[in-house]
PDB file of C-alpha atoms in Angstrom:
ATOM      1  CA  MET A  47     -25.441  -4.066 -15.368  1.00  0.00           C
ATOM      2  CA  ALA A  48     -22.143  -4.115 -13.385  1.00  0.00           C
ATOM      3  CA  ALA A  49     -19.102  -6.655 -14.403  1.00  0.00           C
ATOM      4  CA  ARG A  50     -18.067  -9.339 -11.701  1.00  0.00           C
ATOM      5  CA  VAL A  51     -14.390  -8.711 -10.696  1.00  0.00           C
ATOM      6  CA  PRO A  52     -12.756 -12.102  -9.859  1.00  0.00           C
ATOM      7  CA  ASP A  53     -11.970 -12.144  -6.070  1.00  0.00           C
ATOM      8  CA  ASP A  54      -8.247 -13.244  -6.927  1.00  0.00           C
ATOM      9  CA  LEU A  55      -7.459 -10.364  -9.323  1.00  0.00           C
ATOM     10  CA  LEU A  56      -8.593  -7.864  -6.204  1.00  0.00           C
ATOM     11  CA  ALA A  57      -7.080  -9.575  -3.794  1.00  0.00           C
ATOM     12  CA  MET A  58      -3.805  -9.254  -6.163  1.00  0.00           C
ATOM     13  CA  LEU A  59      -4.659  -5.277  -6.289  1.00  0.00           C
ATOM     14  CA  ARG A  60      -5.091  -4.677  -3.014  1.00  0.00           C
ATOM     15  CA  SER A  61      -1.811  -6.349  -2.030  1.00  0.00           C
ATOM     16  CA  ARG A  62      -0.035  -3.591  -4.014  1.00  0.00           C
ATOM     17  CA  GLU A  63      -1.539  -0.914  -2.348  1.00  0.00           C
ATOM     18  CA  ASP A  64      -0.267   1.126   0.555  1.00  0.00           C
ATOM     19  CA  ALA A  65      -2.062   1.865   3.832  1.00  0.00           C
ATOM     20  CA  GLN A  66      -3.700   5.113   1.557  1.00  0.00           C
ATOM     21  CA  GLY A  67      -4.397   2.757  -1.298  1.00  0.00           C
ATOM     22  CA  ILE A  68      -2.033   3.808  -3.627  1.00  0.00           C
ATOM     23  CA  GLN A  69      -0.517   1.367  -5.845  1.00  0.00           C
ATOM     24  CA  ILE A  70       2.869   0.194  -4.795  1.00  0.00           C
ATOM     25  CA  LEU A  71       4.984  -0.369  -8.123  1.00  0.00           C
ATOM     26  CA  PRO A  72       7.464  -3.531  -8.353  1.00  0.00           C
ATOM     27  CA  VAL A  73      10.707  -2.624  -8.290  1.00  0.00           C
ATOM     28  CA  GLU A  74      12.428  -4.334 -11.476  1.00  0.00           C
ATOM     29  CA  GLU A  75      14.965  -6.833  -9.936  1.00  0.00           C
ATOM     30  CA  TYR A  76      15.147  -8.725 -13.144  1.00  0.00           C
ATOM     31  CA  LYS A  77      18.059  -7.932 -15.805  1.00  0.00           C
ATOM     32  CA  PRO A  78      17.367  -9.368 -19.307  1.00  0.00           C
ATOM     33  CA  GLY A  79      18.711 -12.725 -19.714  1.00  0.00           C
ATOM     34  CA  SER A  80      17.442 -13.680 -16.604  1.00  0.00           C
ATOM     35  CA  ARG A  81      15.390 -17.008 -15.903  1.00  0.00           C
ATOM     36  CA  VAL A  82      11.912 -16.539 -14.603  1.00  0.00           C
ATOM     37  CA  ARG A  83       8.855 -18.674 -13.608  1.00  0.00           C
ATOM     38  CA  ILE A  84       5.200 -17.104 -14.654  1.00  0.00           C
ATOM     39  CA  THR A  85       2.996 -17.705 -11.190  1.00  0.00           C
ATOM     40  CA  GLN A  86      -0.441 -16.760 -12.746  1.00  0.00           C
ATOM     41  CA  GLY A  87      -2.313 -16.932 -15.602  1.00  0.00           C
ATOM     42  CA  GLY A  88      -2.649 -18.937 -18.633  1.00  0.00           C
ATOM     43  CA  PHE A  89       1.334 -19.639 -18.646  1.00  0.00           C
ATOM     44  CA  ALA A  90       1.388 -20.312 -15.144  1.00  0.00           C
ATOM     45  CA  GLY A  91       4.254 -22.561 -14.196  1.00  0.00           C
ATOM     46  CA  TYR A  92       6.240 -21.942 -17.132  1.00  0.00           C
ATOM     47  CA  GLU A  93       9.765 -20.875 -17.170  1.00  0.00           C
ATOM     48  CA  GLY A  94      11.441 -18.202 -19.348  1.00  0.00           C
ATOM     49  CA  ILE A  95      13.485 -15.404 -19.843  1.00  0.00           C
ATOM     50  CA  PHE A  96      13.377 -11.791 -18.822  1.00  0.00           C
ATOM     51  CA  GLN A  97      13.585  -9.642 -22.047  1.00  0.00           C
ATOM     52  CA  ALA A  98      12.002  -5.995 -20.643  1.00  0.00           C
ATOM     53  CA  ALA A  99       9.741  -3.875 -18.654  1.00  0.00           C
ATOM     54  CA  THR A 100       7.354  -2.960 -21.275  1.00  0.00           C
ATOM     55  CA  CYS A 101       5.403  -0.255 -19.184  1.00  0.00           C
ATOM     56  CA  ARG A 102       4.510   0.280 -15.275  1.00  0.00           C
ATOM     57  CA  ASP A 103       3.397  -2.984 -14.634  1.00  0.00           C
ATOM     58  CA  ARG A 104       3.990  -5.180 -17.693  1.00  0.00           C
ATOM     59  CA  VAL A 105       6.965  -7.394 -18.624  1.00  0.00           C
ATOM     60  CA  THR A 106       8.089  -9.320 -21.725  1.00  0.00           C
ATOM     61  CA  VAL A 107       9.047 -12.986 -21.215  1.00  0.00           C
ATOM     62  CA  LEU A 108      10.483 -15.207 -24.244  1.00  0.00           C
ATOM     63  CA  LEU A 109       8.723 -18.858 -23.347  1.00  0.00           C
ATOM     64  CA  ASP A 110       9.644 -22.237 -25.298  1.00  0.00           C
ATOM     65  CA  VAL A 111       6.155 -23.692 -26.152  1.00  0.00           C
ATOM     66  CA  LEU A 112       5.886 -26.646 -27.865  1.00  0.00           C
ATOM     67  CA  GLY A 113       9.337 -26.394 -29.006  1.00  0.00           C
ATOM     68  CA  ARG A 114       8.885 -23.004 -30.274  1.00  0.00           C
ATOM     69  CA  LYS A 115      10.087 -19.436 -29.169  1.00  0.00           C
ATOM     70  CA  ALA A 116       7.135 -17.309 -28.086  1.00  0.00           C
ATOM     71  CA  ARG A 117       7.277 -14.008 -26.783  1.00  0.00           C
ATOM     72  CA  THR A 118       4.571 -12.757 -24.279  1.00  0.00           C
ATOM     73  CA  THR A 119       3.617  -9.859 -22.188  1.00  0.00           C
ATOM     74  CA  VAL A 120       2.247 -10.623 -18.586  1.00  0.00           C
ATOM     75  CA  ASP A 121       1.747  -8.643 -15.161  1.00  0.00           C
ATOM     76  CA  SER A 122       5.025  -7.878 -13.549  1.00  0.00           C
ATOM     77  CA  ALA A 123       3.513  -9.253 -10.263  1.00  0.00           C
ATOM     78  CA  SER A 124       3.091 -12.736 -11.924  1.00  0.00           C
ATOM     79  CA  ILE A 125       6.708 -13.501 -12.283  1.00  0.00           C
ATOM     80  CA  GLU A 126       9.268 -14.809  -9.908  1.00  0.00           C
ATOM     81  CA  PRO A 127      13.217 -15.766 -10.467  1.00  0.00           C
ATOM     82  CA  ALA A 128      13.519 -19.626 -11.593  1.00  0.00           C
TER      83      ALA A 128
END
């Protein structure tokens, strides 16, 4: 039984490919302490503090959730400057 991949996930992955289908890795443009906004996923709309790139396509962001600091790791393509 094949799993169905959501169309928006496929579109996001395809948007990061060049003409040969090779994944284009985002250039890290954020410095620790920079304010960022999460644009996709369960924390979409939240603003936080960029902490670090954890691997090729993941970053750690410090959020203020219900008055508490929470560290989360998200796809690097799902953040933008706040």
